[in-house]
Amino acid sequence: MPADSSRPLGAPELGAEQSNLARVFARQKAAFAAAPAPDKAERVRRLDALAGAMEKNEQRIIKAINDDFGNRSGVETILAELIMTASAIKQAKHNLSRWMRPRNVPTPLKLAPGKSRLEPQPLGVIGIIAPWNYPFQLALSPAATALAAGNRVMIKPSELTPHLSALMAEIIREAFPEDVLAVIVGGVDVGQAFAATPFDHLLFTGSTGVGQRVAEAAAKNLTPVTLELGGKSPVIVDQGADIASAARSIAHGKTFNAGQTCIAPDYVLAPKGQTEAIAEAVASATRKLYPEIDTTSDYTSIISDRHFARLKSMVEEARDAGAKIIEVGSSNALHPQRKIPLTIVIEPPANTRMMQEEIFGPVLPVLSVASADAAIEHVNKGERPLALYWFGKDNAARDKVLTRTISGGVTVNDTLWHFAQENLPFGGVGKSGMGAYHGDKGFETFSHMKPVFYQSRFSSGAMLHPPYTEKTSKLLNLIRKIA
Ligand code: NAD
C-alpha cells in the first residue's frame, strides 16, 4: 500500500486495512472486557503457542528476512531474532509465578495494622509498532512479555520487510485467535492509524522523529507509550585500553547486521595519538571477521536502495570535506546485493551528516579527543545516546564516564551485550527513548501495578473523622511524631 503522509494524524481514511485495524481492536477490547484476568495456565498456553509457531516456521522466517534484506546472515537471524525471542518467552514462563504475585509494600506505623500491596493487573490491549532492522524479534519479544502480563496484543510491522510481515501475519493467524494476538500489515498510513488507536499501552520501536509523531498521536487518547528510539551511541576508548581486543568488539558491533542495529557503536572517540592505530586495528579485525566480504553470506545487505544511497552519500560528503576513508574490503560487485563494506572515516568534520545523524550502517567515524574529560564533554554535547561503550582498564576512569554521561544502557569492554542480558531493563533516555522493557521491567511496563491498601478492622482512622475535638488535636500531635 502506498504511503500517504499527507493524511493528518488521528484522522485516517477508513481504507480496508484501517477498518481491519479498527475491527480487530474492537474484538480485542471486547474479549479483554469479557476475560480481564487470564490465569497463569492460560498465559503459559499463549506463550507456548508463540514458541511453537516460531519453532515450526524457523526456516521460513530465516528465508523471509533474507528476502527482505537481499542478504541477511542466517546466523544473525538465528541469534538476534529466533534465539532472542525464544529467550524472552522462556524467561517469561520461568518468572511468571513471581511476576504475577502481589508485592508486599511496608506500611508506615501511622497506618498499622493495615497492609499494603502492589497487585499486578493486565492493562488490556497493547499496541506494538516494530521497525525493519530486527523485524521478528522487535515485534514478538515485547509481544511475549505483554502476553505474559495477561494482555491482548496487536502488532504493526514495518512496510520495509514485506516478506517477514506477511509471514508473521500468517503464522500468528494460525496459532492465535485474533482477539488474543494479531498482526496488522500496512504502510505508513496504517502506522498512523495504529498510533491513533486508543490502546491501553503502545510500544514503539523506531526512529526518534517518527517516535515523536507516534507519541503525539497517542497523547490524543492519553495512551501511555514506551518509545524505543535510536541515536548516536559512542565508543570511548580509554588511554591504556587493549586496542586489539577493543577493535575486535567494535568491529563486531558495527558489522553485525551491517551496522543496522539501534545500539551499534555509532562512532569512536580515541585518545589523542591513537586514532590511526585504533582505525587500523578495527580494519584488521573486520578483515578477519569477513575475509571474503564480496561473496560471503555472513555479511548482511543494506535494507533498501534508499538506505544504501544515504550511507554512500554520507561517506562521499566526509571524503569531500577532507576526511581520510578506509574501506575494509572492495565495493566492486557489491551493489547488486546492496552490501557496503565497513567504511572507517577518520576525523570527519562535526558538520558532516555522519556526525549529525544516527548512521545506522557500516560506517565508523573515528575521532581523537585530547583527554578522558574531553570524551565526556563530547558525549554530553550531543543528545543522550541509547548505548555507550567504554574500553579500558582504569576503573576510576570508567566510573567517571559512567557517572558523568547519561545513556540508555552501557556495555563495558565490549559492544551490544547489555541488550542480550534480558534481566537488565532495555530502553533509552532523552531523545533515545522513554520507558523500558525486558525482564521484570518488561512485565511491569505491560501491567498496571495497582496499589491496594487493606484497612484493618482495628484501624485508628475513624478517630480522625469529624467532629474535630480536643482528642483529635492530641491524635494529630501523636501522628506528627510518628509520621
Ligand atoms: P521508523 O521510525 O522509520 O519506522 C518504525 C515503524 O514505524 C515502522 O513500522 C513504520 O511503518 C512505522 N511508522 C512510520 N511512520 C509512522 C507514523 N507516522 N506513525 C506511526 N507509525 C509510523 O524506523 P525504522 O527505519 O523502521 O527503524 C530504524 C530506527 O529504529 C533507527 O533509528 C533505530 O535506532 C531505531 N531502533 C531502535 C531500537 C530500540 O530498541 N531502541 C531498536 C531497533 C531500531
Coordinates of C-alpha atoms and ligand atoms in Angstrom, one line a residue:
M1 CA 0.0 0.0 0.0
P2 CA 1.5 3.4 -0.9
A3 CA 2.4 5.7 1.9
D4 CA 0.2 8.8 2.3
S5 CA 2.0 11.0 4.7
S6 CA -0.4 13.9 3.8
R7 CA -3.2 12.3 5.8
P8 CA -3.5 14.1 9.2
L9 CA -2.6 12.1 12.3
G10 CA -5.6 10.8 14.1
A11 CA -7.9 11.1 11.1
P12 CA -7.0 8.3 8.8
E13 CA -9.4 7.4 5.9
L14 CA -11.0 4.2 6.6
G15 CA -9.3 2.1 3.9
A16 CA -9.6 -1.7 4.1
E17 CA -6.5 -2.1 6.3
Q18 CA -7.6 0.6 8.7
S19 CA -11.1 -0.8 9.1
N20 CA -9.5 -4.2 9.7
L21 CA -7.4 -2.5 12.4
A22 CA -10.5 -0.9 14.0
R23 CA -12.4 -4.2 13.8
V24 CA -9.6 -6.3 15.4
F25 CA -9.1 -3.6 18.1
A26 CA -12.8 -3.7 18.9
R27 CA -12.7 -7.5 19.1
Q28 CA -9.7 -7.5 21.4
K29 CA -11.2 -4.8 23.7
A30 CA -14.5 -6.8 24.0
A31 CA -12.6 -10.1 24.6
F32 CA -10.5 -8.4 27.3
A33 CA -13.6 -7.0 29.0
A34 CA -15.1 -10.5 29.0
A35 CA -12.0 -12.1 30.4
P36 CA -9.8 -9.5 32.0
A37 CA -7.7 -11.7 34.3
P38 CA -6.2 -14.8 32.5
D39 CA -4.7 -17.2 35.0
K40 CA -1.1 -18.5 34.8
A41 CA -2.1 -21.6 32.9
E42 CA -3.8 -19.5 30.2
R43 CA -0.8 -17.2 29.9
V44 CA 1.6 -20.2 29.6
R45 CA -0.6 -21.7 26.9
R46 CA -0.3 -18.4 24.9
L47 CA 3.5 -18.3 25.4
D48 CA 3.7 -22.0 24.3
A49 CA 1.6 -21.2 21.2
L50 CA 4.1 -18.4 20.3
A51 CA 7.1 -20.6 20.9
G52 CA 5.5 -23.4 18.9
A53 CA 4.6 -21.2 15.9
M54 CA 8.2 -19.9 15.9
E55 CA 9.8 -23.3 16.0
K56 CA 7.6 -24.7 13.3
N57 CA 8.4 -21.9 10.9
E58 CA 12.1 -21.2 11.7
Q59 CA 13.3 -21.9 8.2
R60 CA 10.6 -19.8 6.6
I61 CA 11.4 -16.9 9.0
I62 CA 15.1 -17.1 8.1
K63 CA 14.2 -17.1 4.4
A64 CA 11.7 -14.3 4.6
I65 CA 14.1 -12.0 6.4
N66 CA 16.8 -12.9 3.9
D67 CA 14.4 -12.0 1.0
D68 CA 13.7 -8.7 2.7
F69 CA 17.3 -7.7 3.1
G70 CA 18.7 -9.1 -0.1
N71 CA 21.1 -11.0 2.1
R72 CA 20.7 -11.4 5.8
S73 CA 23.2 -13.7 7.5
G74 CA 21.4 -16.8 8.7
V75 CA 23.4 -16.9 11.8
E76 CA 22.5 -13.3 12.7
T77 CA 18.8 -14.2 12.1
I78 CA 19.0 -17.3 14.4
L79 CA 20.9 -15.3 17.1
A80 CA 19.2 -12.0 17.1
E81 CA 15.7 -12.9 16.0
L82 CA 15.0 -16.5 16.9
I83 CA 17.1 -17.1 20.0
M84 CA 16.4 -13.7 21.4
T85 CA 12.7 -14.1 21.0
A86 CA 12.8 -17.7 22.4
S87 CA 14.7 -16.4 25.4
A88 CA 12.1 -13.7 26.1
I89 CA 9.4 -16.4 26.0
K90 CA 11.4 -18.8 28.2
Q91 CA 12.2 -16.0 30.7
A92 CA 8.6 -15.0 30.9
K93 CA 7.5 -18.6 31.6
H94 CA 10.2 -19.1 34.2
N95 CA 9.3 -15.9 36.1
L96 CA 5.6 -15.9 35.6
S97 CA 4.6 -17.0 39.1
R98 CA 6.8 -14.5 40.7
W99 CA 5.8 -11.7 38.3
M100 CA 2.1 -12.3 38.8
R101 CA 2.4 -12.4 42.6
P102 CA 1.3 -9.3 44.6
R103 CA 4.3 -7.4 46.1
N104 CA 4.1 -6.5 49.8
V105 CA 4.9 -2.9 50.5
P106 CA 5.9 -1.8 54.0
T107 CA 3.0 0.1 55.8
P108 CA 4.0 3.0 58.0
L109 CA 3.3 2.9 61.7
K110 CA 0.5 5.5 61.4
L111 CA -1.5 3.2 59.1
A112 CA -0.8 0.0 61.0
P113 CA -2.1 -2.6 61.3
G114 CA -3.3 -2.1 57.7
K115 CA -1.5 -3.9 54.9
S116 CA -0.3 -2.6 51.5
R117 CA 0.4 -4.4 48.3
L118 CA 1.1 -3.8 44.6
E119 CA -1.1 -6.1 42.7
P120 CA -0.1 -6.6 39.0
Q121 CA -3.1 -6.5 36.6
P122 CA -3.2 -6.8 32.8
L123 CA -3.7 -3.4 31.1
G124 CA -5.9 -4.5 28.3
V125 CA -5.0 -4.2 24.6
I126 CA -1.3 -3.4 23.8
G127 CA -0.1 -2.0 20.5
I128 CA 3.4 -2.7 19.2
I129 CA 4.9 -0.8 16.3
A130 CA 8.1 -2.6 15.0
P131 CA 10.9 -1.4 12.8
W132 CA 12.6 -3.3 9.9
N133 CA 16.1 -3.9 11.3
Y134 CA 15.2 -6.9 13.6
P135 CA 11.7 -7.3 12.3
F136 CA 10.8 -10.5 14.1
Q137 CA 12.4 -10.0 17.5
L138 CA 11.4 -6.4 18.0
A139 CA 7.8 -7.4 17.3
L140 CA 7.5 -10.7 19.1
S141 CA 9.7 -10.4 22.1
P142 CA 7.7 -7.4 23.5
A143 CA 4.6 -9.2 22.5
A144 CA 5.6 -12.3 24.5
T145 CA 6.1 -10.1 27.6
A146 CA 2.8 -8.3 27.0
L147 CA 1.0 -11.7 26.7
A148 CA 2.8 -12.9 29.9
A149 CA 1.3 -9.9 31.6
G150 CA -2.1 -11.1 30.6
N151 CA -2.9 -8.6 27.8
R152 CA -4.2 -8.9 24.2
V153 CA -1.7 -7.7 21.6
M154 CA -1.7 -6.1 18.2
I155 CA 1.5 -5.7 16.1
K156 CA 2.2 -3.3 13.2
P157 CA 5.4 -4.5 11.5
S158 CA 7.4 -2.4 9.1
E159 CA 6.5 -1.9 5.4
L160 CA 10.2 -2.4 4.6
T161 CA 10.1 -6.1 5.5
P162 CA 7.1 -7.2 3.4
H163 CA 8.1 -10.9 3.3
L164 CA 8.5 -11.3 7.0
S165 CA 5.5 -9.1 7.8
A166 CA 3.2 -11.3 5.6
L167 CA 4.7 -14.5 7.1
M168 CA 4.4 -13.2 10.7
A169 CA 0.7 -12.3 10.0
E170 CA 0.1 -15.8 8.6
I171 CA 1.8 -17.8 11.4
I172 CA 0.2 -15.7 14.1
R173 CA -3.2 -16.1 12.5
E174 CA -2.7 -19.9 12.5
A175 CA -1.5 -20.0 16.1
F176 CA -3.8 -17.5 17.8
P177 CA -7.4 -16.3 17.8
E178 CA -7.2 -12.7 16.5
D179 CA -8.7 -11.4 19.8
V180 CA -5.5 -12.5 21.6
L181 CA -2.7 -11.7 19.2
A182 CA -2.9 -10.2 15.7
V183 CA -0.6 -8.7 13.1
I184 CA -1.9 -5.7 11.2
V185 CA 0.2 -5.3 8.0
G186 CA 0.3 -2.0 6.1
G187 CA 2.3 1.1 5.2
V188 CA 2.9 4.4 7.0
D189 CA -0.8 5.4 6.8
V190 CA -1.7 2.2 8.6
G191 CA 1.1 3.1 11.1
Q192 CA -0.6 6.5 11.6
A193 CA -4.0 4.9 12.2
F194 CA -2.4 2.4 14.5
A195 CA -0.7 5.1 16.6
A196 CA -4.0 6.9 16.8
T197 CA -5.8 3.8 18.2
P198 CA -6.7 4.1 21.9
F199 CA -4.6 1.2 23.1
D200 CA -4.1 0.7 26.8
H201 CA -0.3 0.9 26.1
L202 CA 1.7 1.5 23.0
L203 CA 5.3 0.3 22.5
F204 CA 7.0 1.9 19.5
T205 CA 10.4 0.9 18.3
G206 CA 11.9 3.1 15.5
S207 CA 13.4 6.4 14.8
T208 CA 13.3 9.4 17.1
G209 CA 11.5 11.6 14.5
V210 CA 8.7 9.0 14.0
G211 CA 8.6 8.2 17.7
Q212 CA 7.8 11.9 18.4
R213 CA 4.8 11.7 15.9
V214 CA 3.7 8.5 17.5
A215 CA 3.8 10.0 20.9
E216 CA 1.7 13.0 19.7
A217 CA -0.9 10.7 18.2
A218 CA -1.0 8.5 21.3
A219 CA -1.3 11.6 23.6
K220 CA -4.7 12.5 21.9
N221 CA -6.0 9.3 23.6
L222 CA -3.8 9.6 26.7
T223 CA -2.4 6.2 25.7
P224 CA 0.9 5.7 27.6
V225 CA 3.9 5.0 25.4
T226 CA 7.2 3.2 25.6
L227 CA 9.4 4.7 23.0
E228 CA 12.4 2.6 21.9
L229 CA 14.3 5.0 19.7
G230 CA 17.7 5.5 18.2
G231 CA 20.6 7.9 18.3
K232 CA 24.4 8.2 18.1
S233 CA 25.9 5.6 20.5
P234 CA 29.5 6.5 21.3
V235 CA 32.5 4.3 22.0
I236 CA 35.1 5.7 24.3
V237 CA 38.5 4.0 24.1
D238 CA 40.4 5.0 27.2
Q239 CA 44.2 5.5 27.3
G240 CA 45.7 2.1 28.2
A241 CA 42.9 0.1 26.7
D242 CA 43.8 -3.2 25.0
I243 CA 43.4 -1.9 21.5
A244 CA 43.3 -5.2 19.7
S245 CA 40.6 -6.5 21.9
A246 CA 38.6 -3.3 21.8
A247 CA 38.9 -3.3 18.0
R248 CA 37.5 -6.8 17.7
S249 CA 34.4 -5.8 19.8
I250 CA 33.9 -2.6 17.9
A251 CA 34.3 -4.3 14.5
H252 CA 31.8 -7.0 15.5
G253 CA 29.3 -4.5 17.0
K254 CA 29.5 -2.3 13.9
T255 CA 29.2 -5.0 11.3
F256 CA 26.6 -7.2 12.9
N257 CA 23.5 -6.8 10.7
A258 CA 25.8 -4.4 8.7
G259 CA 25.5 -1.8 11.4
Q260 CA 21.7 -1.6 11.1
T261 CA 21.4 -2.1 14.9
C262 CA 19.9 0.6 17.2
I263 CA 22.7 0.0 19.7
A264 CA 25.5 -0.4 17.1
P265 CA 28.6 1.7 18.0
D266 CA 28.0 4.9 16.0
Y267 CA 31.4 6.5 16.3
V268 CA 34.7 6.1 18.3
L269 CA 36.4 8.6 20.5
A270 CA 40.1 7.7 20.6
P271 CA 42.8 9.0 22.8
K272 CA 45.0 11.6 21.0
G273 CA 47.7 9.9 19.0
Q274 CA 45.9 6.6 18.9
T275 CA 43.3 7.3 16.2
E276 CA 45.2 5.7 13.3
A277 CA 46.2 2.7 15.4
I278 CA 42.6 2.1 16.5
A279 CA 41.3 2.6 13.0
E280 CA 43.8 0.1 11.6
A281 CA 43.1 -2.4 14.4
V282 CA 39.3 -2.2 13.7
A283 CA 40.0 -2.7 9.9
S284 CA 42.3 -5.7 10.6
A285 CA 39.7 -7.2 13.0
T286 CA 37.0 -6.8 10.4
R287 CA 39.1 -8.5 7.7
K288 CA 39.3 -11.5 10.0
L289 CA 35.5 -11.5 10.5
Y290 CA 34.8 -11.3 6.8
P291 CA 37.8 -12.4 4.7
E292 CA 35.5 -12.6 1.6
I293 CA 33.2 -9.8 2.2
D294 CA 32.1 -9.6 -1.5
T295 CA 30.8 -13.1 -1.6
T296 CA 30.2 -14.3 1.9
S297 CA 26.6 -14.7 3.1
D298 CA 27.8 -13.9 6.6
Y299 CA 27.7 -10.2 5.7
T300 CA 24.3 -8.6 5.7
S301 CA 23.0 -6.3 3.0
I302 CA 21.6 -2.8 3.4
I303 CA 17.8 -3.0 3.6
S304 CA 16.9 -0.8 0.7
D305 CA 18.3 1.3 -2.2
R306 CA 17.3 4.5 -0.3
H307 CA 19.3 3.5 2.8
F308 CA 22.2 2.3 0.6
A309 CA 22.3 5.7 -1.2
R310 CA 22.0 7.6 2.1
L311 CA 25.1 5.8 3.5
K312 CA 27.1 6.2 0.4
S313 CA 26.4 9.9 0.2
M314 CA 27.3 10.3 3.9
V315 CA 30.7 8.8 3.1
E316 CA 31.2 11.0 0.0
E317 CA 30.3 14.1 1.9
A318 CA 33.0 13.3 4.5
R319 CA 35.5 12.5 1.8
D320 CA 34.8 15.8 0.1
A321 CA 35.3 17.5 3.5
G322 CA 38.8 16.1 3.7
A323 CA 38.3 13.1 6.0
K324 CA 40.5 10.0 5.4
I325 CA 38.5 7.0 4.4
I326 CA 39.5 3.3 4.9
E327 CA 37.2 0.9 3.1
V328 CA 37.6 -2.6 4.6
G329 CA 37.0 -4.8 1.5
S330 CA 36.2 -3.9 -2.0
S331 CA 32.9 -2.5 -3.0
N332 CA 33.2 -4.0 -6.5
A333 CA 30.2 -6.0 -7.5
L334 CA 28.7 -5.4 -4.1
H335 CA 25.9 -3.2 -5.3
P336 CA 23.5 -5.9 -6.6
Q337 CA 23.3 -7.2 -3.0
R338 CA 23.4 -3.7 -1.5
K339 CA 26.4 -4.6 0.6
I340 CA 28.6 -1.8 1.9
P341 CA 32.0 -2.9 3.5
L342 CA 32.9 -1.4 6.8
T343 CA 34.0 2.1 6.0
I344 CA 36.2 3.8 8.6
V345 CA 36.2 7.6 8.4
I346 CA 39.0 9.3 10.3
E347 CA 38.2 12.8 11.7
P348 CA 35.0 13.7 9.7
P349 CA 34.2 17.4 10.4
A350 CA 31.5 18.0 13.0
N351 CA 29.1 19.5 10.5
T352 CA 29.0 16.4 8.2
R353 CA 25.8 14.4 8.2
M354 CA 27.6 11.3 9.7
M355 CA 28.4 13.4 12.8
Q356 CA 24.9 14.9 13.0
E357 CA 22.6 11.9 12.3
E358 CA 22.4 8.4 13.5
I359 CA 24.5 6.4 10.9
F360 CA 22.7 3.1 11.1
G361 CA 25.0 1.3 8.7
P362 CA 28.6 0.1 8.5
V363 CA 30.3 3.5 8.5
L364 CA 32.5 4.2 11.5
P365 CA 33.8 7.7 12.3
V366 CA 36.9 7.7 14.5
L367 CA 37.7 11.0 16.2
S368 CA 40.5 11.9 18.5
V369 CA 39.9 13.5 21.8
A370 CA 42.5 15.3 23.9
S371 CA 41.6 13.7 27.2
A372 CA 39.0 11.5 29.1
D373 CA 37.3 14.7 30.1
A374 CA 37.1 15.8 26.5
A375 CA 35.4 12.5 25.6
I376 CA 32.8 13.0 28.3
E377 CA 32.2 16.6 27.1
H378 CA 31.8 15.4 23.5
V379 CA 29.2 12.9 24.5
N380 CA 27.3 15.4 26.7
K381 CA 27.2 18.0 23.9
G382 CA 25.0 15.6 21.9
E383 CA 21.6 14.1 22.6
R384 CA 21.5 11.3 25.2
P385 CA 22.5 8.1 23.5
L386 CA 20.8 4.8 23.5
A387 CA 24.0 3.0 24.3
L388 CA 27.5 3.8 25.4
Y389 CA 30.6 1.6 25.2
W390 CA 33.8 2.1 27.2
F391 CA 37.0 0.2 26.8
G392 CA 39.9 0.4 29.2
K393 CA 41.5 -0.9 32.4
D394 CA 41.3 2.1 34.7
N395 CA 38.3 1.6 36.9
A396 CA 38.3 5.2 38.2
A397 CA 38.3 6.5 34.6
R398 CA 35.4 4.1 33.8
D399 CA 33.4 5.2 36.8
K400 CA 33.9 8.8 35.8
V401 CA 32.4 8.1 32.4
L402 CA 29.5 6.1 33.9
T403 CA 28.7 8.9 36.4
R404 CA 29.1 11.8 34.1
T405 CA 27.3 10.6 31.0
I406 CA 23.7 9.6 30.7
S407 CA 22.8 6.9 28.2
G408 CA 20.1 4.3 27.8
G409 CA 22.5 1.5 28.7
V410 CA 26.2 0.6 28.8
T411 CA 28.5 -2.3 28.0
V412 CA 31.9 -2.0 29.5
N413 CA 34.8 -3.6 27.5
D414 CA 32.5 -4.9 24.7
T415 CA 29.7 -3.8 22.5
L416 CA 26.0 -4.8 22.2
W417 CA 25.8 -7.4 25.0
H418 CA 23.8 -5.4 27.6
F419 CA 20.9 -5.9 25.2
A420 CA 21.2 -9.7 25.4
Q421 CA 21.2 -9.6 29.2
E422 CA 17.5 -9.9 29.4
N423 CA 17.4 -9.4 33.2
L424 CA 18.5 -5.8 32.6
P425 CA 15.8 -3.4 31.5
F426 CA 16.4 -2.1 28.0
G427 CA 15.4 1.4 26.9
G428 CA 16.6 4.9 26.0
V429 CA 16.7 8.2 27.8
G430 CA 16.0 11.7 26.5
K431 CA 15.9 11.6 22.7
S432 CA 16.8 7.9 22.6
G433 CA 13.6 6.9 24.2
M434 CA 11.4 6.6 27.2
G435 CA 10.4 3.6 29.3
A436 CA 11.9 0.2 29.1
Y437 CA 11.2 -3.5 28.7
H438 CA 13.0 -6.9 29.1
G439 CA 12.8 -8.9 32.2
D440 CA 10.9 -7.7 35.3
K441 CA 10.7 -4.2 33.9
G442 CA 9.0 -5.5 30.8
F443 CA 6.3 -7.2 32.8
E444 CA 5.7 -4.0 34.8
T445 CA 5.6 -1.9 31.6
F446 CA 2.7 -4.0 30.3
S447 CA 0.9 -4.3 33.7
H448 CA -1.0 -1.9 35.9
M449 CA 0.9 -2.3 39.2
K450 CA -2.2 -1.5 41.2
P451 CA -1.5 -0.1 44.7
V452 CA -4.0 -1.6 47.2
F453 CA -4.3 -0.7 50.9
Y454 CA -6.1 -3.3 53.1
Q455 CA -7.6 -1.5 56.1
S456 CA -7.5 -3.4 59.4
R457 CA -10.6 -3.9 61.4
F458 CA -8.7 -2.2 64.2
S459 CA -8.0 1.0 62.2
S460 CA -7.5 4.2 64.1
G461 CA -8.5 6.1 61.0
A462 CA -12.1 6.5 62.3
M463 CA -10.7 8.6 65.2
L464 CA -9.8 11.3 62.7
H465 CA -13.4 11.8 61.5
P466 CA -15.2 15.0 62.4
P467 CA -16.5 16.5 64.6
Y468 CA -12.9 17.6 65.4
T469 CA -12.4 17.8 69.2
E470 CA -9.6 18.1 71.7
K471 CA -9.0 14.3 71.2
T472 CA -8.4 14.9 67.5
S473 CA -5.7 17.5 68.3
K474 CA -4.0 15.1 70.6
L475 CA -4.1 12.4 67.9
L476 CA -2.7 14.8 65.3
N477 CA 0.2 15.6 67.6
L478 CA 0.9 11.9 68.0
I479 CA 0.8 11.3 64.3
R480 CA 3.2 14.2 63.7
K481 CA 5.7 12.5 66.0
I482 CA 5.5 9.1 64.4
A483 CA 4.9 10.1 60.7
Ligands
NAD1 P1 10.9 4.2 11.5 O1 10.7 5.1 12.6 O2 11.0 4.7 10.1 O3 9.7 3.1 11.5 C1 9.3 2.3 12.6 C2 7.9 1.8 12.4 O4 7.0 3.0 12.5 C3 7.6 1.1 11.1 O5 6.7 0.1 11.4 C4 6.9 2.2 10.3 O6 6.0 1.7 9.4 C5 6.1 2.9 11.4 N1 5.8 4.3 11.0 C6 6.4 5.2 10.2 N2 5.8 6.4 10.2 C7 4.8 6.3 11.1 C8 3.9 7.2 11.6 N3 3.8 8.5 11.2 N4 3.0 6.8 12.6 C9 3.1 5.6 13.1 N5 4.0 4.6 12.6 C10 4.8 5.0 11.7 O7 12.2 3.3 11.9 P2 12.9 2.2 11.1 O8 13.6 2.9 9.9 O9 12.0 1.1 10.8 O10 14.0 1.7 12.2 C11 15.2 2.3 12.3 C12 15.2 3.2 13.6 O11 14.7 2.5 14.7 C13 16.6 3.6 14.0 O12 16.5 5.0 14.4 C14 17.0 2.7 15.1 O13 17.9 3.3 16.0 C15 15.6 2.6 15.8 N6 15.6 1.3 16.5 C16 15.5 1.4 17.9 C17 15.5 0.3 18.6 C18 15.4 0.3 20.1 O14 15.2 -0.8 20.7 N7 15.6 1.4 20.8 C19 15.6 -1.0 18.0 C20 15.7 -1.0 16.6 C21 15.6 0.2 15.9

